[in-house]
mmCIF file of N, CA and C and ligand atoms in Angstrom:
data_model
loop_
_atom_site.group_PDB
_atom_site.id
_atom_site.type_symbol
_atom_site.label_atom_id
_atom_site.label_comp_id
_atom_site.label_asym_id
_atom_site.label_seq_id
_atom_site.Cartn_x
_atom_site.Cartn_y
_atom_site.Cartn_z
ATOM 1 N N UNK Y 1 95.356 16.565 134.026
ATOM 2 C CA UNK Y 1 96.715 17.648 134.960
ATOM 3 C C UNK Y 1 97.200 18.743 133.978
ATOM 4 N N UNK Y 2 97.859 18.487 133.030
ATOM 5 C CA UNK Y 2 98.494 19.387 132.243
ATOM 6 C C UNK Y 2 97.258 20.427 131.949
ATOM 7 N N UNK Y 3 96.008 20.247 131.468
ATOM 8 C CA UNK Y 3 94.789 20.964 131.355
ATOM 9 C C UNK Y 3 94.727 22.117 132.433
ATOM 10 N N UNK Y 4 94.360 21.216 133.534
ATOM 11 C CA UNK Y 4 94.013 22.009 135.031
ATOM 12 C C UNK Y 4 95.291 23.163 135.326
ATOM 13 N N UNK Y 5 96.727 22.564 134.740
ATOM 14 C CA UNK Y 5 97.430 23.540 134.799
ATOM 15 C C UNK Y 5 97.575 24.842 134.240
ATOM 16 N N UNK Y 6 97.472 24.601 133.078
ATOM 17 C CA UNK Y 6 97.010 25.612 132.075
ATOM 18 C C UNK Y 6 96.055 26.827 132.173
ATOM 19 N N UNK Y 7 95.286 26.058 132.313
ATOM 20 C CA UNK Y 7 93.881 26.428 132.820
ATOM 21 C C UNK Y 7 93.971 27.665 134.074
ATOM 22 N N UNK Y 8 94.591 27.219 135.177
ATOM 23 C CA UNK Y 8 95.160 27.680 136.510
ATOM 24 C C UNK Y 8 96.273 28.825 135.870
ATOM 25 N N UNK Y 9 97.255 28.664 135.147
ATOM 26 C CA UNK Y 9 98.174 29.656 134.675
ATOM 27 C C UNK Y 9 97.114 31.055 134.025
ATOM 28 N N UNK Y 10 96.347 30.529 133.298
ATOM 29 C CA UNK Y 10 95.610 31.369 132.765
ATOM 30 C C UNK Y 10 94.509 32.319 133.548
ATOM 31 N N UNK Y 11 94.188 31.640 134.207
ATOM 32 C CA UNK Y 11 93.260 32.578 135.216
ATOM 33 C C UNK Y 11 94.236 33.490 136.255
ATOM 34 N N UNK Y 12 95.556 32.808 136.514
ATOM 35 C CA UNK Y 12 96.287 33.825 137.429
ATOM 36 C C UNK Y 12 96.706 34.971 136.437
ATOM 37 N N UNK Y 13 97.008 34.469 135.316
ATOM 38 C CA UNK Y 13 97.409 35.709 134.375
ATOM 39 C C UNK Y 13 95.921 36.965 134.296
ATOM 40 N N UNK Y 14 95.296 36.400 133.888
ATOM 41 C CA UNK Y 14 94.108 37.427 134.304
ATOM 42 C C UNK Y 14 93.600 38.203 134.909
ATOM 43 N N UNK Y 15 94.198 37.666 136.161
ATOM 44 C CA UNK Y 15 94.059 38.020 137.672
ATOM 45 C C UNK Y 15 94.973 38.885 137.224
ATOM 46 N N UNK Y 16 96.417 39.098 137.392
ATOM 47 C CA UNK Y 16 97.322 39.796 137.061
ATOM 48 C C UNK Y 16 97.246 40.940 135.946
ATOM 49 N N UNK Y 17 96.492 40.718 135.012
ATOM 50 C CA UNK Y 17 96.269 41.868 134.117
ATOM 51 C C UNK Y 17 95.142 42.590 134.559
ATOM 52 N N UNK Y 18 94.243 42.128 135.067
ATOM 53 C CA UNK Y 18 93.311 43.293 135.701
ATOM 54 C C UNK Y 18 93.692 43.891 136.998
ATOM 55 N N UNK Y 19 94.607 43.591 137.730
ATOM 56 C CA UNK Y 19 95.064 44.027 138.540
ATOM 57 C C UNK Y 19 96.329 45.252 138.243
ATOM 58 N N UNK Y 20 96.505 45.038 137.011
ATOM 59 C CA UNK Y 20 97.637 46.186 136.617
ATOM 60 C C UNK Y 20 96.876 46.844 135.567
ATOM 61 N N UNK Y 21 96.002 46.624 135.126
ATOM 62 C CA UNK Y 21 94.695 47.417 134.089
ATOM 63 C C UNK Y 21 95.038 49.099 134.699
ATOM 64 N N UNK Y 22 94.531 50.193 134.056
ATOM 65 C CA UNK Y 22 94.444 51.566 134.891
ATOM 66 C C UNK Y 22 93.024 51.375 135.392
ATOM 67 N N UNK Y 23 93.230 51.853 136.740
ATOM 68 C CA UNK Y 23 91.854 52.001 137.605
ATOM 69 C C UNK Y 23 90.743 52.951 136.280
ATOM 70 N N UNK Y 24 89.590 52.742 136.371
ATOM 71 C CA UNK Y 24 88.856 53.244 135.845
ATOM 72 C C UNK Y 24 87.514 53.626 136.819
ATOM 73 N N UNK Y 25 87.867 54.657 137.717
ATOM 74 C CA UNK Y 25 87.128 54.779 138.845
ATOM 75 C C UNK Y 25 86.461 56.303 138.633
ATOM 76 N N UNK Y 26 85.367 56.227 139.538
ATOM 77 C CA UNK Y 26 84.041 57.228 139.001
ATOM 78 C C UNK Y 26 85.192 58.317 139.395
ATOM 79 N N UNK Y 27 84.785 59.749 138.561
ATOM 80 C CA UNK Y 27 85.041 61.058 138.872
ATOM 81 C C UNK Y 27 85.202 61.012 140.622
ATOM 82 N N UNK Y 28 86.025 62.081 140.852
ATOM 83 C CA UNK Y 28 86.188 62.470 142.356
ATOM 84 C C UNK Y 28 86.772 63.754 142.179
ATOM 85 N N UNK Y 29 86.281 64.396 143.857
ATOM 86 C CA UNK Y 29 87.103 65.974 143.929
ATOM 87 C C UNK Y 29 88.750 65.557 144.367
ATOM 88 N N UNK Y 30 89.497 66.551 143.608
ATOM 89 C CA UNK Y 30 90.459 66.357 143.761
ATOM 90 C C UNK Y 30 91.173 67.977 144.426
ATOM 91 N N UNK Y 31 91.688 67.886 145.175
ATOM 92 C CA UNK Y 31 92.046 69.782 145.928
ATOM 93 C C UNK Y 31 93.812 69.465 146.128
ATOM 94 N N UNK Y 32 94.194 71.117 145.932
ATOM 95 C CA UNK Y 32 95.297 71.365 145.870
ATOM 96 C C UNK Y 32 95.495 72.776 146.209
ATOM 97 N N UNK Y 33 97.158 72.523 146.746
ATOM 98 C CA UNK Y 33 97.513 73.955 147.621
ATOM 99 C C UNK Y 33 98.843 74.170 146.679
ATOM 100 N N UNK Y 34 98.209 75.557 145.910
ATOM 101 C CA UNK Y 34 99.472 76.155 144.758
ATOM 102 C C UNK Y 34 99.536 77.623 145.743
ATOM 103 N N UNK Y 35 101.160 77.689 145.327
ATOM 104 C CA UNK Y 35 101.248 79.105 145.900
ATOM 105 C C UNK Y 35 102.506 79.790 144.888
ATOM 106 N N UNK Y 36 102.859 80.897 144.556
ATOM 107 C CA UNK Y 36 103.646 81.729 144.157
ATOM 108 C C UNK Y 36 105.029 81.010 145.063
ATOM 109 N N UNK Y 37 105.887 80.196 144.078
ATOM 110 C CA UNK Y 37 107.350 80.159 144.810
ATOM 111 C C UNK Y 37 108.149 81.245 144.296
ATOM 112 N N UNK Y 38 109.283 81.483 145.239
ATOM 113 C CA UNK Y 38 110.657 82.145 145.126
ATOM 114 C C UNK Y 38 111.686 81.472 145.299
ATOM 115 N N UNK Y 39 112.448 81.339 144.507
ATOM 116 C CA UNK Y 39 113.639 81.079 144.794
ATOM 117 C C UNK Y 39 115.185 81.756 144.476
ATOM 118 N N UNK Y 40 115.492 81.973 145.303
ATOM 119 C CA UNK Y 40 116.872 83.486 144.957
ATOM 120 C C UNK Y 40 118.103 82.682 144.694
ATOM 121 N N UNK Y 41 118.588 83.283 144.110
ATOM 122 C CA UNK Y 41 119.986 82.423 143.253
ATOM 123 C C UNK Y 41 121.280 83.750 143.477
ATOM 124 N N UNK Y 42 122.252 82.645 144.180
ATOM 125 C CA UNK Y 42 123.716 83.360 144.586
ATOM 126 C C UNK Y 42 124.892 82.879 144.068
ATOM 127 N N UNK Y 43 125.381 83.893 143.547
ATOM 128 C CA UNK Y 43 126.815 83.682 142.648
ATOM 129 C C UNK Y 43 127.878 84.070 143.379
ATOM 130 N N UNK Y 44 128.955 83.754 143.161
ATOM 131 C CA UNK Y 44 130.530 84.094 143.489
ATOM 132 C C UNK Y 44 130.434 85.861 142.872
ATOM 133 N N UNK Y 45 130.628 86.640 143.247
ATOM 134 C CA UNK Y 45 131.144 87.889 142.457
ATOM 135 C C UNK Y 45 132.258 88.248 142.230
ATOM 136 N N UNK Y 46 132.638 89.403 141.978
ATOM 137 C CA UNK Y 46 134.292 89.580 141.448
ATOM 138 C C UNK Y 46 135.391 89.653 142.369
ATOM 139 N N UNK Y 47 134.678 90.183 143.827
ATOM 140 C CA UNK Y 47 135.480 89.781 144.955
ATOM 141 C C UNK Y 47 136.044 88.523 145.747
ATOM 142 N N UNK Y 48 135.189 87.872 144.882
ATOM 143 C CA UNK Y 48 134.949 86.460 145.618
ATOM 144 C C UNK Y 48 133.926 86.336 146.647
ATOM 145 N N UNK Y 49 133.197 86.812 146.887
ATOM 146 C CA UNK Y 49 131.903 87.011 148.069
ATOM 147 C C UNK Y 49 130.642 86.404 147.339
ATOM 148 N N UNK Y 50 129.659 85.950 148.080
ATOM 149 C CA UNK Y 50 128.581 85.221 147.384
ATOM 150 C C UNK Y 50 127.222 86.487 147.318
ATOM 151 N N UNK Y 51 126.848 86.581 146.132
ATOM 152 C CA UNK Y 51 125.694 87.754 146.063
ATOM 153 C C UNK Y 51 124.746 87.420 145.495
ATOM 154 N N UNK Y 52 123.630 87.932 145.705
ATOM 155 C CA UNK Y 52 122.427 87.446 145.325
ATOM 156 C C UNK Y 52 122.084 88.090 143.893
ATOM 157 N N UNK Y 53 122.090 87.141 142.894
ATOM 158 C CA UNK Y 53 121.996 87.692 141.651
ATOM 159 C C UNK Y 53 120.572 87.661 140.755
ATOM 160 N N UNK Y 54 119.690 86.941 141.943
ATOM 161 C CA UNK Y 54 118.402 86.971 140.748
ATOM 162 C C UNK Y 54 117.620 86.457 142.013
ATOM 163 N N UNK Y 55 116.073 87.014 141.721
ATOM 164 C CA UNK Y 55 115.348 85.630 142.046
ATOM 165 C C UNK Y 55 114.534 85.428 141.296
ATOM 166 N N UNK Y 56 114.030 83.959 140.972
ATOM 167 C CA UNK Y 56 113.033 83.435 139.875
ATOM 168 C C UNK Y 56 111.841 82.783 140.784
ATOM 169 N N UNK Y 57 110.724 83.023 140.216
ATOM 170 C CA UNK Y 57 109.589 83.092 140.830
ATOM 171 C C UNK Y 57 108.377 81.513 139.492
ATOM 172 N N UNK Y 58 107.582 80.884 140.217
ATOM 173 C CA UNK Y 58 107.401 79.846 139.849
ATOM 174 C C UNK Y 58 106.249 79.299 140.569
ATOM 175 N N UNK Y 59 105.005 78.721 139.719
ATOM 176 C CA UNK Y 59 104.150 78.452 140.456
ATOM 177 C C UNK Y 59 104.374 77.011 141.418
ATOM 178 N N UNK Y 60 103.781 76.382 142.832
ATOM 179 C CA UNK Y 60 104.152 75.290 143.603
ATOM 180 C C UNK Y 60 103.059 74.595 143.648
ATOM 181 N N UNK Y 61 102.730 73.428 143.535
ATOM 182 C CA UNK Y 61 103.911 72.629 142.224
ATOM 183 C C UNK Y 61 103.529 73.136 140.940
ATOM 184 N N UNK Y 62 104.248 72.529 140.114
ATOM 185 C CA UNK Y 62 104.025 73.667 138.919
ATOM 186 C C UNK Y 62 103.143 72.499 137.725
ATOM 187 N N UNK Y 63 103.130 71.298 138.224
ATOM 188 C CA UNK Y 63 102.241 70.340 137.176
ATOM 189 C C UNK Y 63 101.195 69.900 138.480
ATOM 190 N N UNK Y 64 100.181 69.674 138.052
ATOM 191 C CA UNK Y 64 98.977 69.133 138.550
ATOM 192 C C UNK Y 64 98.175 67.791 137.837
ATOM 193 N N UNK Y 65 98.347 67.099 138.269
ATOM 194 C CA UNK Y 65 97.307 65.754 137.311
ATOM 195 C C UNK Y 65 96.232 65.365 137.790
ATOM 196 N N UNK Y 66 95.346 65.095 136.834
ATOM 197 C CA UNK Y 66 94.046 64.832 137.338
ATOM 198 C C UNK Y 66 93.119 63.895 136.389
ATOM 199 N N UNK Y 67 92.254 63.662 136.795
ATOM 200 C CA UNK Y 67 91.446 62.812 135.597
ATOM 201 C C UNK Y 67 89.854 63.246 134.965
ATOM 202 N N UNK Y 68 89.851 62.985 133.803
ATOM 203 C CA UNK Y 68 88.864 63.902 133.231
ATOM 204 C C UNK Y 68 87.444 63.497 133.668
ATOM 205 N N UNK Y 69 86.663 64.494 134.299
ATOM 206 C CA UNK Y 69 85.146 64.270 134.783
ATOM 207 C C UNK Y 69 85.635 64.731 136.427
ATOM 208 N N UNK Y 70 86.967 65.185 136.871
ATOM 209 C CA UNK Y 70 87.378 65.280 138.214
ATOM 210 C C UNK Y 70 86.835 66.549 138.574
ATOM 211 N N UNK Y 71 85.983 66.947 139.791
ATOM 212 C CA UNK Y 71 85.999 68.142 140.590
ATOM 213 C C UNK Y 71 87.352 68.797 141.174
ATOM 214 N N UNK Y 72 87.993 69.846 140.202
ATOM 215 C CA UNK Y 72 89.432 70.289 140.829
ATOM 216 C C UNK Y 72 89.048 71.637 141.975
ATOM 217 N N UNK Y 73 89.731 71.442 142.645
ATOM 218 C CA UNK Y 73 89.668 72.697 143.798
ATOM 219 C C UNK Y 73 90.964 72.998 144.285
ATOM 220 N N UNK Y 74 91.141 74.092 143.648
ATOM 221 C CA UNK Y 74 92.898 74.912 143.694
ATOM 222 C C UNK Y 74 92.558 76.040 145.055
ATOM 223 N N UNK Y 75 93.479 75.960 145.797
ATOM 224 C CA UNK Y 75 93.503 76.735 146.936
ATOM 225 C C UNK Y 75 94.725 77.695 146.614
ATOM 226 N N UNK Y 76 94.875 78.826 146.251
ATOM 227 C CA UNK Y 76 96.060 79.614 145.570
ATOM 228 C C UNK Y 76 96.192 80.838 146.477
ATOM 229 N N UNK Y 77 97.368 80.639 147.263
ATOM 230 C CA UNK Y 77 98.025 81.650 147.939
ATOM 231 C C UNK Y 77 99.547 82.391 147.655
ATOM 232 N N UNK Y 78 99.353 83.818 147.321
ATOM 233 C CA UNK Y 78 100.547 84.662 147.020
ATOM 234 C C UNK Y 78 101.376 84.901 148.388
ATOM 235 N N UNK Y 79 102.432 84.389 148.719
ATOM 236 C CA UNK Y 79 103.292 84.574 150.109
ATOM 237 C C UNK Y 79 104.169 85.921 148.935
ATOM 238 N N UNK Y 80 104.111 86.414 148.275
ATOM 239 C CA UNK Y 80 105.328 86.968 147.469
ATOM 240 C C UNK Y 80 105.218 88.801 147.958
ATOM 241 N N UNK Y 81 105.673 89.373 147.940
ATOM 242 C CA UNK Y 81 105.700 90.565 148.209
ATOM 243 C C UNK Y 81 105.369 91.803 147.199
ATOM 244 N N UNK Y 82 105.138 91.101 145.907
ATOM 245 C CA UNK Y 82 104.347 91.711 144.880
ATOM 246 C C UNK Y 82 102.827 90.956 144.460
ATOM 247 N N UNK Y 83 102.044 91.431 143.780
ATOM 248 C CA UNK Y 83 100.678 91.128 143.596
ATOM 249 C C UNK Y 83 100.889 89.967 142.546
ATOM 250 N N UNK Y 84 100.380 88.940 142.325
ATOM 251 C CA UNK Y 84 100.035 87.597 141.495
ATOM 252 C C UNK Y 84 98.939 87.563 140.938
ATOM 253 N N UNK Y 85 98.648 86.699 140.440
ATOM 254 C CA UNK Y 85 97.257 86.055 140.324
ATOM 255 C C UNK Y 85 97.236 84.791 139.227
ATOM 256 N N UNK Y 86 96.335 83.848 139.775
ATOM 257 C CA UNK Y 86 96.581 82.580 138.955
ATOM 258 C C UNK Y 86 95.254 82.526 137.894
ATOM 259 N N UNK Y 87 95.896 81.909 136.865
ATOM 260 C CA UNK Y 87 94.649 81.698 135.851
ATOM 261 C C UNK Y 87 94.854 80.584 134.991
ATOM 262 N N UNK Y 88 93.941 79.868 134.732
ATOM 263 C CA UNK Y 88 93.801 78.732 133.517
ATOM 264 C C UNK Y 88 93.021 78.835 132.150
ATOM 265 N N UNK Y 89 93.562 80.088 131.611
ATOM 266 C CA UNK Y 89 92.799 80.319 130.441
ATOM 267 C C UNK Y 89 91.679 79.293 129.751
ATOM 268 N N UNK Y 90 92.350 78.349 129.276
ATOM 269 C CA UNK Y 90 91.388 77.226 128.592
ATOM 270 C C UNK Y 90 90.350 76.709 129.380
ATOM 271 N N UNK Y 91 90.463 76.816 130.705
ATOM 272 C CA UNK Y 91 89.263 76.732 131.440
ATOM 273 C C UNK Y 91 88.531 77.630 131.950
ATOM 274 N N UNK Y 92 89.116 78.604 131.552
ATOM 275 C CA UNK Y 92 88.181 79.991 132.280
ATOM 276 C C UNK Y 92 88.157 79.927 133.611
ATOM 277 N N UNK Y 93 89.564 79.838 134.112
ATOM 278 C CA UNK Y 93 89.927 79.724 135.607
ATOM 279 C C UNK Y 93 90.639 81.004 135.613
ATOM 280 N N UNK Y 94 90.190 82.115 136.777
ATOM 281 C CA UNK Y 94 90.853 83.304 136.747
ATOM 282 C C UNK Y 94 90.775 83.670 138.715
ATOM 283 N N UNK Y 95 91.803 84.131 139.379
ATOM 284 C CA UNK Y 95 91.399 84.187 140.739
ATOM 285 C C UNK Y 95 91.095 85.665 140.769
ATOM 286 N N UNK Y 96 91.823 86.308 139.398
ATOM 287 C CA UNK Y 96 92.125 87.708 139.830
ATOM 288 C C UNK Y 96 93.516 88.137 140.743
ATOM 289 N N UNK Y 97 93.306 89.578 141.206
ATOM 290 C CA UNK Y 97 94.627 89.521 141.876
ATOM 291 C C UNK Y 97 94.647 89.112 142.997
ATOM 292 N N UNK Y 98 95.812 88.878 143.601
ATOM 293 C CA UNK Y 98 96.246 88.032 144.800
ATOM 294 C C UNK Y 98 97.012 89.430 145.435
ATOM 295 N N UNK Y 99 96.856 89.523 146.986
ATOM 296 C CA UNK Y 99 97.552 90.854 147.396
ATOM 297 C C UNK Y 99 98.475 89.783 147.993
ATOM 298 N N UNK Y 100 99.905 90.973 148.022
ATOM 299 C CA UNK Y 100 100.852 90.385 148.467
ATOM 300 C C UNK Y 100 100.698 89.677 150.052
ATOM 301 N N UNK Y 101 101.795 89.059 150.384
ATOM 302 C CA UNK Y 101 101.989 88.428 151.579
ATOM 303 C C UNK Y 101 100.492 88.131 152.346
ATOM 304 N N UNK Y 102 100.102 87.373 151.375
ATOM 305 C CA UNK Y 102 98.705 86.524 152.055
ATOM 306 C C UNK Y 102 97.622 86.184 151.025
ATOM 307 N N UNK Y 103 97.712 87.179 150.142
ATOM 308 C CA UNK Y 103 96.164 86.989 149.096
ATOM 309 C C UNK Y 103 96.203 85.429 148.876
ATOM 310 N N UNK Y 104 94.716 85.128 148.826
ATOM 311 C CA UNK Y 104 94.358 83.882 148.683
ATOM 312 C C UNK Y 104 92.883 83.714 147.988
ATOM 313 N N UNK Y 105 92.561 82.615 147.229
ATOM 314 C CA UNK Y 105 91.509 82.681 146.501
ATOM 315 C C UNK Y 105 91.510 81.072 146.104
ATOM 316 N N UNK Y 106 90.150 80.792 146.151
ATOM 317 C CA UNK Y 106 89.719 79.067 145.701
ATOM 318 C C UNK Y 106 89.206 79.400 144.761
ATOM 319 N N UNK Y 107 89.554 78.188 143.693
ATOM 320 C CA UNK Y 107 88.713 78.302 142.695
ATOM 321 C C UNK Y 107 88.485 76.784 142.142
ATOM 322 N N UNK Y 108 87.330 76.458 141.912
ATOM 323 C CA UNK Y 108 86.989 75.126 141.701
ATOM 324 C C UNK Y 108 86.356 74.868 140.036
ATOM 325 N N UNK Y 109 86.227 73.755 139.155
ATOM 326 C CA UNK Y 109 85.969 73.214 138.213
ATOM 327 C C UNK Y 109 85.438 72.260 138.027
ATOM 328 N N UNK Y 110 84.800 71.856 136.717
ATOM 329 C CA UNK Y 110 84.946 70.243 136.292
ATOM 330 C C UNK Y 110 86.190 70.238 135.444
ATOM 331 N N UNK Y 111 86.866 69.202 135.516
ATOM 332 C CA UNK Y 111 88.096 68.863 134.195
ATOM 333 C C UNK Y 111 87.375 67.962 133.049
ATOM 334 N N UNK Y 112 86.373 68.963 132.491
ATOM 335 C CA UNK Y 112 85.563 68.183 131.363
ATOM 336 C C UNK Y 112 86.558 67.756 130.015
ATOM 337 N N UNK Y 113 87.263 68.287 129.845
ATOM 338 C CA UNK Y 113 88.229 68.000 128.759
ATOM 339 C C UNK Y 113 89.621 67.484 128.808
ATOM 340 N N UNK Y 114 89.788 66.716 128.319
ATOM 341 C CA UNK Y 114 91.700 65.648 128.547
ATOM 342 C C UNK Y 114 92.268 66.489 127.816
ATOM 343 N N UNK Y 115 93.734 66.717 128.239
ATOM 344 C CA UNK Y 115 94.563 67.381 127.595
ATOM 345 C C UNK Y 115 95.853 68.139 128.440
ATOM 346 N N UNK Y 116 96.478 68.930 128.101
ATOM 347 C CA UNK Y 116 97.164 69.460 128.908
ATOM 348 C C UNK Y 116 97.370 71.203 128.917
ATOM 349 N N UNK Y 117 97.098 72.028 129.713
ATOM 350 C CA UNK Y 117 96.760 73.031 129.762
ATOM 351 C C UNK Y 117 97.474 73.912 130.731
ATOM 352 N N UNK Y 118 97.792 74.897 130.118
ATOM 353 C CA UNK Y 118 98.906 76.026 130.750
ATOM 354 C C UNK Y 118 98.430 76.663 131.573
ATOM 355 N N UNK Y 119 98.880 76.770 132.954
ATOM 356 C CA UNK Y 119 98.098 77.866 133.967
ATOM 357 C C UNK Y 119 99.617 78.774 134.078
ATOM 358 N N UNK Y 120 98.965 80.465 134.370
ATOM 359 C CA UNK Y 120 100.159 81.338 134.346
ATOM 360 C C UNK Y 120 99.602 82.225 135.366
ATOM 361 N N UNK Y 121 100.483 83.423 135.571
ATOM 362 C CA UNK Y 121 100.265 84.291 136.055
ATOM 363 C C UNK Y 121 99.278 85.104 135.570
ATOM 364 N N UNK Y 122 98.707 86.132 135.807
ATOM 365 C CA UNK Y 122 97.278 86.541 135.436
ATOM 366 C C UNK Y 122 97.910 88.201 135.187
ATOM 367 N N UNK Y 123 98.476 88.456 136.145
ATOM 368 C CA UNK Y 123 99.231 89.975 136.481
ATOM 369 C C UNK Y 123 100.236 89.997 135.518
ATOM 370 N N UNK Y 124 100.480 90.893 134.192
ATOM 371 C CA UNK Y 124 101.687 91.804 133.777
ATOM 372 C C UNK Y 124 102.462 92.245 134.665
ATOM 373 N N UNK Y 125 104.129 92.155 134.196
ATOM 374 C CA UNK Y 125 104.440 93.141 135.164
ATOM 375 C C UNK Y 125 104.392 94.243 135.128
ATOM 376 N N UNK Y 126 104.519 95.208 136.238
ATOM 377 C CA UNK Y 126 104.340 96.578 136.391
ATOM 378 C C UNK Y 126 105.490 96.799 137.966
ATOM 379 N N UNK Y 127 106.660 97.187 137.410
ATOM 380 C CA UNK Y 127 107.864 97.506 138.434
ATOM 381 C C UNK Y 127 107.247 98.398 139.189
ATOM 382 N N UNK Y 128 107.141 99.614 138.862
ATOM 383 C CA UNK Y 128 106.547 100.906 139.534
ATOM 384 C C UNK Y 128 105.317 100.729 140.333
ATOM 385 N N UNK Y 129 104.482 99.827 139.926
ATOM 386 C CA UNK Y 129 103.097 99.320 140.673
ATOM 387 C C UNK Y 129 103.333 98.363 141.650
ATOM 388 N N UNK Y 130 104.499 97.337 141.806
ATOM 389 C CA UNK Y 130 104.501 96.366 142.802
ATOM 390 C C UNK Y 130 103.850 94.971 141.772
ATOM 391 N N UNK Y 131 103.309 94.962 140.772
ATOM 392 C CA UNK Y 131 102.620 93.944 140.345
ATOM 393 C C UNK Y 131 103.691 93.122 139.864
ATOM 394 N N UNK Y 132 103.803 91.728 139.673
ATOM 395 C CA UNK Y 132 104.496 90.785 139.439
ATOM 396 C C UNK Y 132 105.822 91.263 139.470
ATOM 397 N N UNK Y 133 106.713 90.263 138.510
ATOM 398 C CA UNK Y 133 107.903 90.736 138.493
ATOM 399 C C UNK Y 133 108.629 90.534 137.276
ATOM 400 N N UNK Y 134 109.685 90.834 137.027
ATOM 401 C CA UNK Y 134 109.924 90.673 135.799
ATOM 402 C C UNK Y 134 110.065 89.320 134.731
ATOM 403 N N UNK Y 135 110.388 88.387 135.721
ATOM 404 C CA UNK Y 135 110.096 87.241 135.111
ATOM 405 C C UNK Y 135 108.985 86.505 134.984
ATOM 406 N N UNK Y 136 107.681 87.562 134.690
ATOM 407 C CA UNK Y 136 106.530 87.113 134.703
ATOM 408 C C UNK Y 136 106.190 86.408 133.788
ATOM 409 N N UNK Y 137 107.051 85.855 132.622
ATOM 410 C CA UNK Y 137 106.707 85.113 131.609
ATOM 411 C C UNK Y 137 106.799 83.565 131.977
ATOM 412 N N UNK Y 138 107.440 83.516 132.824
ATOM 413 C CA UNK Y 138 108.188 82.187 133.550
ATOM 414 C C UNK Y 138 107.101 81.267 134.337
ATOM 415 N N UNK Y 139 106.155 82.305 135.106
ATOM 416 C CA UNK Y 139 105.643 81.695 135.914
ATOM 417 C C UNK Y 139 104.039 80.910 135.649
ATOM 418 N N UNK Y 140 104.932 79.868 134.939
ATOM 419 C CA UNK Y 140 103.549 78.773 133.965
ATOM 420 C C UNK Y 140 103.899 77.522 134.695
ATOM 421 N N UNK Y 141 102.659 77.034 134.728
ATOM 422 C CA UNK Y 141 102.807 75.580 135.001
ATOM 423 C C UNK Y 141 101.658 74.962 134.004
ATOM 424 N N UNK Y 142 101.277 73.653 134.545
ATOM 425 C CA UNK Y 142 100.695 72.273 133.471
ATOM 426 C C UNK Y 142 99.558 71.784 134.419
ATOM 427 N N UNK Y 143 97.941 71.981 133.856
ATOM 428 C CA UNK Y 143 97.398 70.838 134.555
ATOM 429 C C UNK Y 143 97.023 69.762 133.049
ATOM 430 N N UNK Y 144 97.609 68.669 133.382
ATOM 431 C CA UNK Y 144 97.359 67.529 133.110
ATOM 432 C C UNK Y 144 95.741 66.700 133.229
ATOM 433 N N UNK Y 145 94.753 66.758 132.379
ATOM 434 C CA UNK Y 145 93.849 65.932 132.489
ATOM 435 C C UNK Y 145 94.230 64.722 131.577
ATOM 436 N N UNK Y 146 94.032 63.693 132.655
ATOM 437 C CA UNK Y 146 94.089 62.288 131.506
ATOM 438 C C UNK Y 146 92.549 62.028 131.411
ATOM 439 N N UNK Y 147 92.395 61.378 129.832
ATOM 440 C CA UNK Y 147 91.356 60.791 129.793
ATOM 441 C C UNK Y 147 91.235 59.536 130.461
ATOM 442 N N UNK Y 148 90.158 58.942 130.694
ATOM 443 C CA UNK Y 148 89.858 58.112 131.519
ATOM 444 C C UNK Y 148 89.489 56.434 130.372
HETATM 445 CU CU1 LIG T 1 103.099 87.343 138.861
#
């Protein structure tokens, strides 16, 4: 009886370990909706009134997590008033310029290398031309490609 309980316990433990182990599923297609977000910052002025002191931009969502081997489809939109663009240089992904107020592009690629890959705006700031914004260098995010 004692041996039976021991074997039953070991079998249960094996089932639990298998259930908790990371899934090794087949590569799949993962789709994302990404856009250039904007946050307006308000602060109290010297007169005590609230005033806008800045606008900050970043990609939303700022982090994408996928598995190595997955096909990644990213639909990128630009709802902002200036031109922006999306690029993942390490993967050779680049939308080119996205027109203000609704420019969009879809990129697709296979995440064939694991690691952390930065994505960014590909349109350097030019205030007079209405391209990007002064906080261009902060318009970054990260693609995390998990090894299987
Ligand atoms: Cu930009």
